[in-house]
Short mmCIF file of C-alpha atoms and ligand atoms in Angstrom, two decimals:
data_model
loop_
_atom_site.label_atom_id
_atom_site.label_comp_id
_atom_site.label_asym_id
_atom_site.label_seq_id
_atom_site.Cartn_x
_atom_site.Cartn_y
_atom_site.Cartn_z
CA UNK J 209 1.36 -6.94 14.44
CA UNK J 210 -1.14 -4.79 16.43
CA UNK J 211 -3.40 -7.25 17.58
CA UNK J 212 -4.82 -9.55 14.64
CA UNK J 213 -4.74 -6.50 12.25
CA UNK J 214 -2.36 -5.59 9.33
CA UNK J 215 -2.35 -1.82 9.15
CA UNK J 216 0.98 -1.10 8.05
CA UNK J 217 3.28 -4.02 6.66
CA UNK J 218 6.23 -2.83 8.90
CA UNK J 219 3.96 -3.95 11.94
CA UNK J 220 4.86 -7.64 11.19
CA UNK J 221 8.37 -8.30 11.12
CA UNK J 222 10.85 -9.44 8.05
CA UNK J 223 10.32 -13.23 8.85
CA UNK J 224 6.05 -12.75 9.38
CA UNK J 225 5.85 -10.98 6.20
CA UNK J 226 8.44 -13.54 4.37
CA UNK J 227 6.10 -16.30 5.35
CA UNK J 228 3.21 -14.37 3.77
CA UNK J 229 5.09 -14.35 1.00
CA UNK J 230 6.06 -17.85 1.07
CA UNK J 231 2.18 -18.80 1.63
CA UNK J 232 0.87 -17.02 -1.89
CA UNK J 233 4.00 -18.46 -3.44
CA UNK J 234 2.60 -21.82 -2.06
CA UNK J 235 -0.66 -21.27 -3.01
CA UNK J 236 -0.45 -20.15 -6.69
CA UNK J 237 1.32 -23.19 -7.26
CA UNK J 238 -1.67 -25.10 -6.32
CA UNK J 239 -4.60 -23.33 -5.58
CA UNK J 240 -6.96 -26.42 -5.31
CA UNK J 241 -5.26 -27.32 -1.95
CA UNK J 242 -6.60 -23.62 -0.50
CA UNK J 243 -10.29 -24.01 -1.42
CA UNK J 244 -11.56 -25.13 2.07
CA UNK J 245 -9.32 -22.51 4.41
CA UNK J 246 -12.27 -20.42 5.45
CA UNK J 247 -15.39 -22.00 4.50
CA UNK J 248 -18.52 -20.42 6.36
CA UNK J 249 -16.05 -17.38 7.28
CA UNK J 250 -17.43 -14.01 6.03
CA UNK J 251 -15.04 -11.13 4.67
CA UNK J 252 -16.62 -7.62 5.03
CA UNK J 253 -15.41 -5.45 1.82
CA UNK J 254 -15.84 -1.74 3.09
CA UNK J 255 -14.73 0.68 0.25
CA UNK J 256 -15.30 4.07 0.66
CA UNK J 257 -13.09 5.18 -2.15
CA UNK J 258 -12.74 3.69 -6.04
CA UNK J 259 -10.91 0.79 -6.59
CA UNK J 260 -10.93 -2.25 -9.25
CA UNK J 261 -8.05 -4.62 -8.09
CA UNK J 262 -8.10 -4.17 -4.74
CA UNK J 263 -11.56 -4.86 -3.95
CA UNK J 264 -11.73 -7.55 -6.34
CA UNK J 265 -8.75 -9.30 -5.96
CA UNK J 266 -10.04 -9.36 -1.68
CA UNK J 267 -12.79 -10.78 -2.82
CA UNK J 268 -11.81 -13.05 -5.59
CA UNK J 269 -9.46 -14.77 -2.51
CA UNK J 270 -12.27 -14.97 -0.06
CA UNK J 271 -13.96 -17.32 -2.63
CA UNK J 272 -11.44 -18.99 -3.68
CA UNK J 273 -10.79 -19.94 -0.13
CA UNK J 274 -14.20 -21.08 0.16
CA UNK J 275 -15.59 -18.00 2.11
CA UNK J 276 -18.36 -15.54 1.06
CA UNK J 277 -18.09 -11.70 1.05
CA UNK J 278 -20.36 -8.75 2.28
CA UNK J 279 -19.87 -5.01 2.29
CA UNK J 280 -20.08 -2.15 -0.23
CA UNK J 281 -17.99 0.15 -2.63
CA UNK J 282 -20.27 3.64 -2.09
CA UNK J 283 -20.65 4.45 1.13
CA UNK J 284 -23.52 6.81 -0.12
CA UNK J 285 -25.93 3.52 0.25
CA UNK J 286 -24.65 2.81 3.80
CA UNK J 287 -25.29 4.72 7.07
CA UNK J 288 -21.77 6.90 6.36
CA UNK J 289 -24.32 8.93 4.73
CA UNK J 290 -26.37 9.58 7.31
CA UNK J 291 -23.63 10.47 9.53
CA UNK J 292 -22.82 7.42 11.05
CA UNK J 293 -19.40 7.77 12.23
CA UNK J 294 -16.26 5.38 11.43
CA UNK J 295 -16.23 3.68 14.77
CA UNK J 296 -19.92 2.62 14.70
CA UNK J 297 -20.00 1.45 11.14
CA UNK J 298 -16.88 -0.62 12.21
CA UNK J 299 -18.59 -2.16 15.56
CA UNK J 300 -21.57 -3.39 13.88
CA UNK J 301 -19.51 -4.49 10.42
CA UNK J 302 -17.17 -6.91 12.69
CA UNK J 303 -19.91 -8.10 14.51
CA UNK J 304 -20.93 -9.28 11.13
CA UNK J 305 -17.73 -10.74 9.27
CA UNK J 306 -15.09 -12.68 10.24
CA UNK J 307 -12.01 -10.18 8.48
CA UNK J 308 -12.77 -6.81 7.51
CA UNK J 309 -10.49 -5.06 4.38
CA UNK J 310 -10.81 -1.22 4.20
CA UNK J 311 -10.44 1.04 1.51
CA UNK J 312 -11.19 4.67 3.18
CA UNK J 313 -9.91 8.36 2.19
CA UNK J 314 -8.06 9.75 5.06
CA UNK J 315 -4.84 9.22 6.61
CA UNK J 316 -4.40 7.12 9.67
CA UNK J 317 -8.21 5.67 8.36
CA UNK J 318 -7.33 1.75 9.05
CA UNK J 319 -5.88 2.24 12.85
CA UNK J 320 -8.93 4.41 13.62
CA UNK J 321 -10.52 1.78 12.63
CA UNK J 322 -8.98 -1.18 13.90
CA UNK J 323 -9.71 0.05 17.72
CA UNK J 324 -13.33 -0.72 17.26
CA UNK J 325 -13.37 -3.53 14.89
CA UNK J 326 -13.95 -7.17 16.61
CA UNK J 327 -12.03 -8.78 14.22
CA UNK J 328 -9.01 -8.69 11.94
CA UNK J 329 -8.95 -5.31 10.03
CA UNK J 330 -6.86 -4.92 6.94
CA UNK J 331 -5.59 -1.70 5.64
CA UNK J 332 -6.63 -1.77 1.39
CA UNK J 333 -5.55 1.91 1.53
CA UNK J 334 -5.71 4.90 4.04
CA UNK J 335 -5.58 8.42 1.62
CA UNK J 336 -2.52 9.08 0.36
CA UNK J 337 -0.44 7.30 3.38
CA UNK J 338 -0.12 3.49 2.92
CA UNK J 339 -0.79 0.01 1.12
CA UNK J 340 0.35 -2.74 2.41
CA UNK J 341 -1.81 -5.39 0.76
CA UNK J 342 -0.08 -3.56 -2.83
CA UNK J 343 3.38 -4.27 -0.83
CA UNK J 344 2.55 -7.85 -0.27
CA UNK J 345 1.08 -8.22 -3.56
CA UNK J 346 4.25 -6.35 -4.78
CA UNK J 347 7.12 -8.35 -2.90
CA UNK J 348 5.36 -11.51 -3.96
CA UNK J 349 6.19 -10.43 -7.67
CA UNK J 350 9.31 -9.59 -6.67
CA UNK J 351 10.45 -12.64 -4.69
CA UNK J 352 9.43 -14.64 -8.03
CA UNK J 353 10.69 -12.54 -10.52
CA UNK J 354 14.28 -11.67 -8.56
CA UNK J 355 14.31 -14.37 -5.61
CA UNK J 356 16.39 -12.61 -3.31
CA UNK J 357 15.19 -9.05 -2.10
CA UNK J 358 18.86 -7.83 -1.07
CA UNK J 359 20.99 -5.22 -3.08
CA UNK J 360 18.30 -4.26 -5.36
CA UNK J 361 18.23 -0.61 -7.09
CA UNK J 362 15.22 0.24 -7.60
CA UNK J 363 13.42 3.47 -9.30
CA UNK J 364 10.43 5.14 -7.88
CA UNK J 365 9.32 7.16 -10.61
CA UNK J 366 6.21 10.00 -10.83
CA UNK J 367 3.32 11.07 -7.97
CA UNK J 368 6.19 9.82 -4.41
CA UNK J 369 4.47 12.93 -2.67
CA UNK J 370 0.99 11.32 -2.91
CA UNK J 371 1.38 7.73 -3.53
CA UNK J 372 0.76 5.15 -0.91
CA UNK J 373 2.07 2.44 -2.66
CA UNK J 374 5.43 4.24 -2.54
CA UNK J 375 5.31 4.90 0.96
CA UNK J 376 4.72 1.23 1.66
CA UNK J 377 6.72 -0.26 -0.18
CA UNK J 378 9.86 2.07 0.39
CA UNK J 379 9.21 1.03 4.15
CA UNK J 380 9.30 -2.20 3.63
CA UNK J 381 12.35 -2.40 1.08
CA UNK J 382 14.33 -0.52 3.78
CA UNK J 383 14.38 -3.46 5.84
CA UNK J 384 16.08 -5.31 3.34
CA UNK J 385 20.27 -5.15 3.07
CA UNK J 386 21.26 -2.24 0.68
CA UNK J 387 18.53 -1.27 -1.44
CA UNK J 388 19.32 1.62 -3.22
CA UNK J 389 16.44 4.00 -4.00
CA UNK J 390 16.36 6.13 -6.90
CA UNK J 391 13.36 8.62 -6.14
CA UNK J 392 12.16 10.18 -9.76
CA UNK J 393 10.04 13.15 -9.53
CA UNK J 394 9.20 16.94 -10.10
CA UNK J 395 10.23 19.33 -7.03
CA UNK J 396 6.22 19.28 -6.27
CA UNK J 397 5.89 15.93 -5.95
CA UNK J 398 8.86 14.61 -4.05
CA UNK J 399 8.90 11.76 -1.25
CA UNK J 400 7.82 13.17 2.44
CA UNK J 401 11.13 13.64 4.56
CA UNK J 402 9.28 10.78 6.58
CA UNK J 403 10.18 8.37 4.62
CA UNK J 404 13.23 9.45 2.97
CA UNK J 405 13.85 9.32 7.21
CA UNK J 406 13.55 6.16 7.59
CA UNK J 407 15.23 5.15 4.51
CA UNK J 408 18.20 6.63 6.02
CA UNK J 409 17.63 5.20 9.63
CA UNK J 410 17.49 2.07 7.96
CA UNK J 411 21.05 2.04 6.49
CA UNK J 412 19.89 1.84 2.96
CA UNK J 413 20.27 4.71 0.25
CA UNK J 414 18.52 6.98 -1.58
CA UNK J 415 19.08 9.74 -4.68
CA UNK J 416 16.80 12.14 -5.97
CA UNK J 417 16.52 12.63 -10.02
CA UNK J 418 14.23 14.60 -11.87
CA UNK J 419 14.26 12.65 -15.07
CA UNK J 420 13.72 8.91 -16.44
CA UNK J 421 16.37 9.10 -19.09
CA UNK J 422 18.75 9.91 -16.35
CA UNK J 423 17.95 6.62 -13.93
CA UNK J 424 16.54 4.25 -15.97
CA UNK J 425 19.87 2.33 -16.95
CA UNK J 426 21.28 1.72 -13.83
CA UNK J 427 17.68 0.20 -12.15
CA UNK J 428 17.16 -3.68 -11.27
CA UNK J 429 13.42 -2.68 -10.94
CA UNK J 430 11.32 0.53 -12.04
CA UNK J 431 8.13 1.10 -9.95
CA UNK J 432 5.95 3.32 -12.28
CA UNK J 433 2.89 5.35 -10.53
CA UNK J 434 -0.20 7.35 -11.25
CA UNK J 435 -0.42 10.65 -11.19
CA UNK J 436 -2.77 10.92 -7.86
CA UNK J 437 -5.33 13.60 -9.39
CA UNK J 438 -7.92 13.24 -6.38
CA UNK J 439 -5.10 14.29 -3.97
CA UNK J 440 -4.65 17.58 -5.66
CA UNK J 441 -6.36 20.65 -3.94
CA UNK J 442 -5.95 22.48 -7.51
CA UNK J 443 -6.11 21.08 -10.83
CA UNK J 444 -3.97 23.61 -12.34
CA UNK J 445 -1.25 21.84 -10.17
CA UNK J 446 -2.34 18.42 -11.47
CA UNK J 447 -2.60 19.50 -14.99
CA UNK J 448 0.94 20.56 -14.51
CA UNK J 449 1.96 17.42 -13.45
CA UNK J 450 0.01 14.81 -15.05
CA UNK J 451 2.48 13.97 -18.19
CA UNK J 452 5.67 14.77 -16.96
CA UNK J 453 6.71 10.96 -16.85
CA UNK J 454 6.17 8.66 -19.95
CA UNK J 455 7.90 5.69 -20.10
CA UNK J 456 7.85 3.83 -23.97
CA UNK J 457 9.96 1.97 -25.97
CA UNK J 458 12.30 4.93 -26.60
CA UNK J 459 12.88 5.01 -23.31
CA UNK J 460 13.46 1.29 -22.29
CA UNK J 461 16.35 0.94 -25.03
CA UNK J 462 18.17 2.87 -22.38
CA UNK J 463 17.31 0.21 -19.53
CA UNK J 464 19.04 -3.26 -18.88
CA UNK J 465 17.42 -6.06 -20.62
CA UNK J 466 16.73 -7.64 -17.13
CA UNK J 467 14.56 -4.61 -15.80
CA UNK J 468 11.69 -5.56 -14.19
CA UNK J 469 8.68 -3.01 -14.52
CA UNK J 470 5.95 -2.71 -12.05
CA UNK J 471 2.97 -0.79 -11.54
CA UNK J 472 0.31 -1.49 -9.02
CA UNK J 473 -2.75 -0.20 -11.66
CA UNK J 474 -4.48 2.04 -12.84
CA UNK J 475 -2.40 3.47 -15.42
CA UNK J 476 -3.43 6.85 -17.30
CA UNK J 477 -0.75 8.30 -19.52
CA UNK J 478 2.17 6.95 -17.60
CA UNK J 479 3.10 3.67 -19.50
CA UNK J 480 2.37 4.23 -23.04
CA UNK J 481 0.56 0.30 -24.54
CA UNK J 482 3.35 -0.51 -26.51
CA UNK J 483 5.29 -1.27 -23.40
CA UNK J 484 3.07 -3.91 -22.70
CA UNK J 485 4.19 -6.41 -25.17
CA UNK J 486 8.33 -5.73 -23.75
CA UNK J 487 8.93 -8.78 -21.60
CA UNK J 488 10.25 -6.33 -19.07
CA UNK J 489 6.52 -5.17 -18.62
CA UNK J 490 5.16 -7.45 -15.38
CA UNK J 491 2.74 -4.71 -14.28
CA UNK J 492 -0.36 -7.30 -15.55
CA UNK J 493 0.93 -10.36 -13.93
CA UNK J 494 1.83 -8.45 -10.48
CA UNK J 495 -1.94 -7.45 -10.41
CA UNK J 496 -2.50 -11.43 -11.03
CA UNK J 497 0.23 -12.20 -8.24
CA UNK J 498 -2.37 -10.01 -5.60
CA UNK J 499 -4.74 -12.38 -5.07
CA UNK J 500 -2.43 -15.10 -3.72
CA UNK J 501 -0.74 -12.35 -1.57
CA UNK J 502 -4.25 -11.71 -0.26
CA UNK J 503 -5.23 -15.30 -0.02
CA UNK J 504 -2.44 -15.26 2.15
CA UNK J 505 -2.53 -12.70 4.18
CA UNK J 506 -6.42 -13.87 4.78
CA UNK J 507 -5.67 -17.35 6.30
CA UNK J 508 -2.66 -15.80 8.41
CA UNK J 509 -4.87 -13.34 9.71
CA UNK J 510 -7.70 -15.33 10.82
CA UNK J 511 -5.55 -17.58 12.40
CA UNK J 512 -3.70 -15.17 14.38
CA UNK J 513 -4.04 -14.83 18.09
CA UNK J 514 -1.69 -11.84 18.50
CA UNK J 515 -2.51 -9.70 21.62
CA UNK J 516 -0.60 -6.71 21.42
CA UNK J 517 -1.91 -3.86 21.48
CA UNK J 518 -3.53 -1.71 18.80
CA UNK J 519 -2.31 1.54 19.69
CA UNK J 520 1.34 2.02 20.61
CA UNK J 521 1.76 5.71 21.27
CA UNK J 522 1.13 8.42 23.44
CA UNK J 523 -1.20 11.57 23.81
CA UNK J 524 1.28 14.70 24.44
CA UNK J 525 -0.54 17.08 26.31
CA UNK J 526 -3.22 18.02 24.67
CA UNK J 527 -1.51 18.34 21.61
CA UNK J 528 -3.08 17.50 18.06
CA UNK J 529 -2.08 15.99 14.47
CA UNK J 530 -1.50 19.47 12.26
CA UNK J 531 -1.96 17.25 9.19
CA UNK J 532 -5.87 18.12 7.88
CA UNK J 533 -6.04 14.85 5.60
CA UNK J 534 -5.46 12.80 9.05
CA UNK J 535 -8.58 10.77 10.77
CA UNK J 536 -8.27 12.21 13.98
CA UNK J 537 -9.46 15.74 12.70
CA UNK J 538 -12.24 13.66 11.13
CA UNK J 539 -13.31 11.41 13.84
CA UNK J 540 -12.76 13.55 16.51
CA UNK J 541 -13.40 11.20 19.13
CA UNK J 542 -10.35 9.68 18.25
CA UNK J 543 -7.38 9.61 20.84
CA UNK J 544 -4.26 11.80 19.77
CA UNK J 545 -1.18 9.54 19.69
CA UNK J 546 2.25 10.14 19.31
CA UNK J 547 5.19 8.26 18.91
CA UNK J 548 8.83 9.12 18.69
CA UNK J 549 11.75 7.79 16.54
CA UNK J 550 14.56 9.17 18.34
CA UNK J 551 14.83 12.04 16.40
CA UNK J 552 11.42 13.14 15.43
CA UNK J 553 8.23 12.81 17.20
CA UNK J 554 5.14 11.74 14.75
CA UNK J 555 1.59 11.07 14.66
CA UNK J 556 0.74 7.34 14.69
CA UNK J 557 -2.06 7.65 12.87
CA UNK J 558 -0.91 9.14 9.74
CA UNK J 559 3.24 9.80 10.10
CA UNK J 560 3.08 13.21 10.06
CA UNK J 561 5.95 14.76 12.01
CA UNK J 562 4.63 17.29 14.60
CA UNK J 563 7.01 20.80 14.30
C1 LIG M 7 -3.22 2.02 -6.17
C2 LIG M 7 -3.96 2.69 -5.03
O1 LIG M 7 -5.18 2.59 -4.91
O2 LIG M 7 -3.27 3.33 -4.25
N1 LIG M 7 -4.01 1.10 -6.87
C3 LIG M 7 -4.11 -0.18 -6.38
O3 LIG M 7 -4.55 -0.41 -5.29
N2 LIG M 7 -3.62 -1.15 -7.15
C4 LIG M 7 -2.52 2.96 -7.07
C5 LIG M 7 -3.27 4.10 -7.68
O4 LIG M 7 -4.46 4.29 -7.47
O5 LIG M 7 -2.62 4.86 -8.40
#
């Protein structure tokens, strides 16, 4: 963990996360018992990009743990929009609240972030680079629906270039024994190397497929995604894109009748409705499933007294992050830091690989 923060779920090891997931397992079983776990503790909610579940379902477990919640979802009526920069709006916001959960834009967002913030910071999203409160909220549906996490196959199908909840949860499947990844997508919007990296380093497996029909059968678990249209620099490209992958009914009577089918929300064109009555379909109830990861997570994290250290990396002289969607050619203050694999040297902040 860096510090009391969760900014990426590979941070915490297999056995910390496990006991997250143990916790929401716990605690939708009885919810009652959880009321009182942070009465007259304060959760700041600071979203500076859309979001329906992720906000609400942080906020929905604040109150059901007895807490209360402050923040906002348009940073157009806070001081952002005066120019206020990240580090200052974090300073005075965890001065405020006892846990902070941030939902920003840009890459590498939530560490930024987490150096000035006097209390536990959790990542709800950094641009198009990670989500680990989905990946909780995701291996919590999992661990119920499958109970063991080893050997799965499991299909990553539509925007892998763009989607965080891909990257996260690809990272933290890796650390499991064998998972097999079957990455389903156009040549435009394929997984980073990054992470097909460290599915490799990791010992597990990956293949690359560019349609559903071709996959589907041979999946324990299908992980639909969104098209990410506000990632694209051109809508031409998006338009191109957007209905490539359509998974219906057609299309399941080619999958295994124990297929699980997630989707961490919102879905445009992706999942046609007539899915949603197969019993395969658990995309509704894994949104349910988030606020007991996030319950979860809360109490752990305000009772944490980890001290290591936020930032793990290195400057290299003078050098800077090449990736323009990462915070620290935002927030320029920011310190450049670098950290190395082995193999390939990358930017903490936001994983890009430096060339
Ligand atoms: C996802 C996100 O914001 O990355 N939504 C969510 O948090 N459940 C997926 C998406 O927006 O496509």
């Amino acid at each position: 963990m860096r510090k009391n923060h969760l900014i990426d779920l590979n941070d915490l090891s297999k056995a910390q996360w496990e006991q997250i997931v143990e916790l929401a397992i716990r605690i939708s079983k009885s919810p009652e018992k959880y009321t009182e776990h942070c009465k007259n503790k304060i959760m700041a909610t600071l979203f500076f990009e859309p979001s329906t579940r992720t906000q609400n379902s942080f906020q929905t477990a604040m109150l059901r743990l007895g807490g209360s919640i402050i923040g906002f979802d348009n940073p157009q009526n806070s001081s952002v929009s005066k120019g206020e920069s990240l580090a200052d709006t974090i300073r005075i916001m965890s001065s405020y609240a006892d846990i902070i959960a941030m939902r920003h834009p840009t890459e590498g967002s939530a560490l930024a972030s987490a150096q000035y913030s006097s209390c536990p910071l959790i990542n709800a999203g950094d641009g198009g680079h990670l989500h680990p409160t989905q990946t909780l909220t995701d291996l919590v549906t999992l661990a119920n629906e499958l109970g063991d996490l080893n050997h799965i196959t499991i299909g990553f199908c539509g925007d892998l270039k763009n989607g965080r909840t891909v990257h996260s949860l690809i990272k933290a499947l890796s650390v499991y024994q064998q998972t097999h990844f079957v990455l389903i997508s156009t040549d435009e919007l394929t997984l980073p190397q990054r992470f097909k990296d460290i599915i490799t380093a990791s010992g597990c497996t990956y293949k690359e497929v560019y349609t559903l029909e071709e996959a589907i059968g041979s999946l324990d678990v299908l992980y639909m995604t969104r098209i990410q249209r506000e990632r694209f620099s051109s809508m031409e490209l998006y338009e191109s894109q957007k209905n490539v992958y359509v998974l219906d009914t057609e299309k399941l009577k080619l999958a295994r009748p124990d297929l699980k089918i997630l989707h961490p929300l919102p879905r445009v064109d992706e999942i046609t409705t007539e899915v949603d009555d197969d019993p395969r379909a658990l995309y509704f109830k894994q949104a349910k499933y988030g606020v007991y990861a996030r319950m979860a997570l809360i109490i752990t994290l305000i009772n944490s007294n980890s001290h290591e250290a936020v930032l793990k990396g290195e400057a290299l002289n003078g050098h800077h992050c090449a990736n323009p969607h990462c915070i620290t050619n935002a927030e320029t203050y920011l310190k450049q830091s670098f950290l190395s694999d082995g193999e390939t040297v990358f930017c903490e902040y936001c994983d890009a690989p430096i060339k």
